[in-house]
Structure formats: C-alpha cells, structure tokens
XYZ file of C-alpha atoms in Angstrom:
348
model
C 7.436 -1.133 26.268
C 10.159 -1.227 23.644
C 8.981 -0.715 20.082
C 8.485 -3.983 18.189
C 9.498 -4.062 14.535
C 6.785 -5.629 12.362
C 7.271 -9.059 10.846
C 7.541 -8.741 7.074
C 6.583 -10.744 3.982
C 8.405 -11.793 0.837
C 6.688 -11.757 -2.525
C 5.721 -14.964 -4.300
C 4.062 -15.238 -7.731
C 0.972 -17.265 -6.769
C -1.028 -18.199 -3.681
C 1.116 -21.021 -2.233
C -0.102 -24.512 -1.444
C -0.023 -25.520 2.247
C 3.308 -27.014 3.298
C 2.872 -29.736 5.904
C 6.618 -29.823 6.550
C 6.512 -26.357 8.137
C 3.182 -26.902 9.863
C 0.949 -25.540 7.111
C -0.195 -22.061 6.151
C -2.954 -19.752 7.302
C -4.238 -17.290 4.700
C -5.509 -13.726 5.131
C -6.592 -10.887 2.827
C -3.822 -8.365 2.225
C -4.965 -4.955 3.445
C -3.646 -1.892 1.651
C -3.143 0.708 4.360
C -0.559 1.853 6.889
C 1.027 -0.959 8.886
C 0.740 -0.266 12.608
C 2.008 -1.892 15.797
C -0.401 -0.611 18.451
C 0.506 -0.593 22.138
C -2.222 0.141 24.696
C -0.669 0.560 28.144
C -3.207 1.792 30.675
C -4.574 4.957 29.089
C -1.499 5.442 26.898
C -1.841 4.505 23.235
C 0.957 4.428 20.685
C 0.555 3.537 16.997
C 3.990 2.669 15.686
C 4.683 2.600 11.959
C 6.873 0.369 9.871
C 9.270 3.295 9.576
C 10.631 5.466 12.346
C 7.732 7.931 12.428
C 4.831 7.100 14.801
C 1.311 7.407 13.436
C -0.340 8.213 16.771
C -0.971 11.955 16.277
C -2.564 11.469 12.859
C -5.392 9.191 14.014
C -6.926 10.608 17.218
C -10.189 8.727 16.602
C -8.317 5.409 16.718
C -6.432 6.449 19.851
C -9.768 7.087 21.575
C -11.178 3.771 20.345
C -8.172 1.810 21.613
C -8.278 3.622 24.939
C -12.014 3.030 25.365
C -11.986 -0.634 24.334
C -8.608 -1.897 25.560
C -7.381 0.698 28.056
C -7.253 0.480 31.834
C -5.724 -2.995 31.960
C -3.038 -4.047 34.376
C -0.743 -5.109 31.527
C -0.187 -3.707 28.022
C -1.927 -5.039 24.928
C 0.101 -5.047 21.696
C -1.582 -5.605 18.322
C -0.222 -5.823 14.791
C -2.507 -4.666 12.012
C -3.344 -2.131 9.348
C -4.808 1.373 9.491
C -7.277 1.852 6.621
C -9.951 4.296 5.468
C -13.191 3.096 3.901
C -15.236 5.090 1.391
C -18.665 4.732 -0.172
C -22.059 3.813 1.227
C -23.100 0.587 2.994
C -23.294 -2.160 0.404
C -20.903 -0.311 -1.912
C -17.769 0.408 0.125
C -14.078 0.013 -0.669
C -10.721 1.025 0.733
C -9.720 4.603 -0.092
C -5.936 4.884 -0.335
C -6.022 8.539 -1.383
C -8.134 9.550 1.626
C -5.816 7.576 3.897
C -2.768 9.317 2.434
C -4.318 12.732 3.135
C -4.529 11.854 6.830
C -0.796 12.448 7.210
C -0.807 16.211 7.680
C 1.355 18.563 9.789
C -1.518 20.784 11.007
C -3.391 19.649 14.125
C -6.549 21.445 12.969
C -6.499 19.581 9.670
C -5.949 16.267 11.460
C -8.952 16.925 13.703
C -11.127 17.834 10.719
C -10.172 14.746 8.700
C -10.634 12.448 11.701
C -14.348 13.310 11.451
C -14.679 13.548 7.663
C -12.627 10.448 6.751
C -12.310 8.407 9.962
C -9.905 5.492 9.978
C -10.376 1.882 10.990
C -7.855 -0.588 12.348
C -7.815 -4.191 11.130
C -5.881 -6.420 13.551
C -4.172 -9.564 12.285
C -1.828 -10.521 15.118
C -1.640 -10.272 18.908
C 1.823 -9.871 20.424
C 1.238 -9.101 24.134
C -1.750 -9.766 26.383
C -2.333 -10.083 30.164
C 1.354 -9.874 30.953
C 2.309 -12.602 28.484
C 4.703 -12.116 25.585
C 3.076 -14.064 22.752
C 5.729 -13.417 20.108
C 7.501 -16.716 20.794
C 4.333 -18.765 20.375
C 3.122 -20.327 17.089
C 0.903 -18.136 14.942
C -2.080 -20.471 15.447
C -1.912 -19.821 19.211
C -1.598 -16.088 18.688
C -4.569 -16.162 16.334
C -6.705 -18.018 18.885
C -5.818 -15.405 21.503
C -6.672 -12.624 19.034
C -10.067 -14.171 18.310
C -10.859 -14.306 22.035
C -9.880 -10.654 22.392
C -11.896 -9.772 19.273
C -15.095 -10.503 21.170
C -14.457 -7.271 23.081
C -13.835 -5.139 19.991
C -16.242 -3.116 17.911
C -15.965 -0.596 15.085
C -13.656 1.082 14.252
C -11.534 -1.855 15.474
C -11.785 -5.064 13.456
C -10.079 -8.446 13.134
C -9.099 -9.748 9.726
C -10.567 -12.863 8.175
C -8.462 -16.016 8.014
C -8.749 -19.414 6.360
C -6.806 -22.667 6.130
C -8.286 -23.454 2.716
C -6.074 -22.458 -0.206
C -8.988 -22.392 -2.664
C -10.834 -19.904 -0.461
C -7.686 -17.777 -0.373
C -7.504 -17.871 -4.165
C -11.105 -16.665 -4.409
C -10.292 -13.853 -1.998
C -7.354 -12.878 -4.186
C -9.718 -12.288 -7.095
C -12.916 -11.010 -5.501
C -11.578 -8.827 -2.673
C -9.638 -6.660 -5.109
C -12.982 -5.110 -6.009
C -13.125 -3.759 -2.452
C -9.660 -2.189 -2.718
C -7.572 -4.956 -1.155
C -4.376 -5.856 -2.972
C -3.730 -9.558 -2.533
C -3.356 -12.400 -0.060
C -0.877 -13.109 2.738
C 0.105 -16.652 3.756
C 1.513 -17.132 7.275
C 3.267 -20.262 8.603
C 0.994 -21.611 11.333
C 3.775 -22.995 13.520
C 6.225 -20.076 13.353
C 6.729 -17.472 16.096
C 6.487 -13.732 15.477
C 9.853 -12.721 14.006
C 10.300 -8.919 13.980
C 11.980 -7.562 10.872
C 12.176 -10.941 9.140
C 10.376 -11.853 5.923
C 8.650 -14.901 7.341
C 5.265 -14.396 5.682
C 4.449 -14.812 1.993
C 2.514 -12.218 0.012
C 0.826 -12.416 -3.364
C -0.107 -9.138 -5.034
C -1.840 -8.301 -8.282
C 0.532 -7.615 -11.156
C -0.566 -6.166 -14.455
C 1.037 -4.491 -17.423
C 0.196 -1.277 -19.259
C 1.704 0.868 -21.980
C 2.086 4.487 -20.858
C 3.563 7.724 -22.200
C 6.679 9.358 -20.712
C 5.726 12.950 -19.729
C 8.858 14.052 -17.947
C 11.443 13.155 -15.362
C 12.617 14.334 -11.987
C 16.325 14.647 -11.323
C 17.605 12.202 -8.723
C 18.041 13.556 -5.193
C 21.815 13.210 -5.641
C 21.551 15.968 -8.268
C 22.551 13.730 -11.134
C 20.610 11.329 -13.327
C 16.927 10.475 -13.629
C 15.297 9.878 -10.258
C 11.843 9.029 -11.574
C 9.840 9.101 -14.789
C 6.401 10.702 -14.848
C 3.949 8.801 -17.030
C 0.499 9.433 -18.456
C -2.467 8.008 -20.370
C -4.933 9.580 -22.797
C -8.532 9.876 -21.631
C -11.668 9.597 -23.807
C -11.403 13.267 -24.782
C -7.833 12.935 -25.970
C -6.302 14.687 -22.948
C -3.012 13.234 -21.665
C -3.301 12.794 -17.892
C -0.513 12.076 -15.443
C -1.174 8.712 -13.801
C 1.934 8.004 -11.725
C 5.666 7.586 -11.631
C 8.386 5.021 -12.287
C 11.513 4.889 -10.136
C 14.022 2.436 -8.599
C 16.684 2.773 -11.297
C 20.302 1.786 -10.660
C 23.027 4.465 -10.550
C 24.235 3.440 -13.992
C 20.729 3.354 -15.474
C 19.889 6.830 -14.106
C 22.778 8.333 -16.074
C 21.930 6.374 -19.214
C 18.349 7.625 -19.122
C 19.488 11.268 -19.216
C 21.166 10.595 -22.550
C 18.315 8.469 -23.910
C 15.708 11.107 -23.093
C 17.728 14.144 -24.208
C 16.146 14.274 -27.723
C 12.691 14.426 -26.107
C 13.395 17.291 -23.672
C 11.176 20.280 -24.450
C 13.052 23.583 -24.525
C 12.122 27.272 -24.487
C 13.174 29.897 -26.999
C 16.575 30.228 -25.303
C 17.215 26.490 -25.445
C 16.662 25.884 -21.750
C 14.714 22.783 -20.636
C 11.057 23.466 -19.875
C 10.101 22.423 -16.348
C 6.739 21.733 -14.782
C 5.446 21.787 -11.221
C 4.780 18.272 -10.003
C 1.844 17.177 -7.856
C 2.355 17.253 -4.132
C 1.416 14.549 -1.666
C 2.126 13.582 1.916
C 5.426 12.140 0.670
C 6.641 15.337 -0.996
C 6.252 17.882 1.807
C 9.179 20.303 1.682
C 10.660 18.581 -1.370
C 11.220 19.888 -4.875
C 8.597 18.242 -7.105
C 9.475 20.045 -10.354
C 10.272 17.959 -13.407
C 11.820 18.254 -16.850
C 9.099 18.099 -19.497
C 9.376 15.596 -22.325
C 7.622 15.617 -25.678
C 4.880 12.969 -25.296
C 6.293 10.619 -27.909
C 8.018 7.771 -26.064
C 6.008 4.758 -24.848
C 7.103 2.388 -22.095
C 5.597 -0.773 -20.676
C 5.188 -0.807 -16.912
C 4.050 -3.259 -14.260
C 1.455 -2.110 -11.740
C -0.879 -3.587 -9.151
C -4.024 -1.444 -8.881
C -5.567 1.854 -9.878
C -6.905 4.423 -7.416
C -9.362 6.445 -9.433
C -7.461 7.524 -12.549
C -3.964 6.993 -11.085
C -1.749 4.049 -10.279
C -2.096 3.401 -6.559
C 1.616 2.743 -6.032
C 4.857 3.499 -7.842
C 5.020 1.309 -10.945
C 7.959 -0.674 -12.301
C 9.667 -0.156 -15.622
C 9.572 -3.187 -17.936
C 10.805 -1.995 -21.343
C 10.542 0.708 -23.976
C 7.814 0.138 -26.577
C 9.242 1.818 -29.663
C 6.593 0.043 -31.740
C 3.708 1.836 -30.005
C 2.156 5.165 -30.946
C 1.821 7.366 -27.871
C -1.702 8.431 -28.854
C -2.830 4.806 -28.631
C -2.064 4.600 -24.891
C -5.424 5.138 -23.206
C -7.261 4.147 -20.068
C -9.328 1.554 -21.929
C -6.387 -0.903 -21.857
C -6.522 -1.135 -18.055
C -8.195 -4.081 -16.375
C -10.980 -3.050 -13.989
C -11.813 -5.568 -11.229
C -15.433 -6.387 -10.441
C -16.778 -4.339 -7.528
C -17.018 -6.006 -4.123
C -18.337 -4.524 -0.897
C -15.727 -3.847 1.765
C -18.360 -4.419 4.455
C -18.527 -8.064 3.411
C -14.765 -8.367 3.804
C -14.738 -6.817 7.277
C -17.758 -8.834 8.371
C-alpha cells in the first residue's frame, strides 16, 4: 500500500467547546511519543513515521505483536497511533520520553537489547483500512466504532486510546493525565473524514513559563548566527545544570543575538572563545554539538510544556530577556510539578 501521511492538529489555547455546526467534537488524551502509521499486510508490518524515516527496525517487539495479533488477513489493516514507552511499577507508571528517544539507535544489537529492557507499546487512535475497505473517507465517529470493534482482538502491547464526548471530562484529563506523562488533549471533529497532511484536529498542550540562565550557544547550521541557546537552572546544591535548549530564531534575530551575547562569551588566555562539548542524543548523531560558552549572567524567560526528570522534555520557546533577574535566583524550585497519576489507569 502507498504510505499515508498522518492527519495533523493545530494548536488552540484551551480545550474547545463542542461545535454542533461541524458535527461536534470527540476528545482524546494527547500521547507524547512517536507518531506511527502502521500497515499490517499479511505477515508484513511497516511502522511509518511522520517524517520520511520508517520506525519499523527500531521496534521489533511491536512488529511481532502486530504480526501475531493482526497478521494473516486477506486485506491490509492500517492504524494511526503513537509509539510510547512506559516506566515505573504497576500503580506508579508514566510515559518515559527519554527511554523512548534512546530506542532510535543505529546498532541492531542495541535495538534488540532495548526491545527487552524498555519495550514499547502502541496506542491506536484511528483506523484507516480494514477488510478491504478504505475508511479514510468516512466520518471519524464511524472510524472510531470500527476501531473499537477491532480493539476486542488486541492485547498488550497494543492498546486503544480513551475517548469522550464530554468536554468537562476532557478538561479533567488535561489536568490529571499530565501526572502520567501525557501532554494535553486532542479534539477531533466527529463528522470529518481522515485528511492526510491537513491540520484538521485541535490540540491543547500545557504551557508554562520559567526563568533560566543562558549557558552558551550553538552556531547555526548555515555557519552564521546563533542556532540555539543552551539554558540551565541551579539545583539545591548551587550547581548550574543544563536543562535544555531554545531555538527557532529568524535569520535576522540569529545575527542580532551574536552581537548581544558577545560581551558574555568566555575566552581563553589568547582571547579565543571557550567551547564546550554538548550532550548527544538520537537527534545529534554525526552532528557537531559543540557550543560557545557564555558567562552565566544573563537570564531569559522561556515557555515550556513539561519536564522529563531534570530537563525540559521538548525544545522551549524564547519569551524575553529578564535583565531584572539575578542568575543565581533561577532554580528548579520555580517549576510547577504536576500531581502523579498512574499510566495504567489511562491505558485501562
């Protein structure tokens, strides 16, 4: 089958009220994992990603689960959902974004090892093909009903997401499910077909603010200007720890930042900028991660969604410089910590 591009969502500030004009909304928890369009055709399984790179080779345990539970059919089954990794013990589980990120590895031996140590799960939230029928042109409510019928044949590590028509329930999910590592709520028009590549759905994510210290910057990949700022927070022992990065600057702003940060650049005895070795991740393989070190004096306000341990889970957004703040006052205690919630109760 041809690869299907996933239907996308546009951000809205709050959980939206149902709109009867468009046929109403169906609400779901927003899973924070790798989006995957899964095709099971006979014994062949393909996990397509939102980008161009398939995820199939990285999750052999899911391939086997799909083959065992949905393989051998006369016609392909195509599901839309999210690949996630859960951590913790029963009754105290949550999504583990860091463990999921580590699953993207070039070595087959490492992939096999992690598939046992940190096995993945797949949470389905749409059904696109079944029993020879293309369901993408049908309303979401019909696709959801078909998914629920199919869900009776599924078992761990394959799950089906919760859904509700009640906006107040969705608003409770938005607050409580964050404690299990989820990052918001998605609202889907009940009467709309599946529209690949279009931002038909609505998503509400957590947005918070924090004051952080600029530690350094990476040069933009073009070779000119600031590509990203590295930022940190002071822990209880007074140690400044790197907690993430800020990027997405315009071409003009990248050049301006070089001049603004020049007085803060730390230099060696010969006057050359001091550089540090940046942390590596699945996103930085084969890429220069070094950065220009800055004196930890400048404070900036950023917008973020969630923390993963002692780091921002995703790239944060620059809001403004805080010239009124003392860098030493920027600690972890300012961060909001959501109440814990068991992931097992979310999965059901």
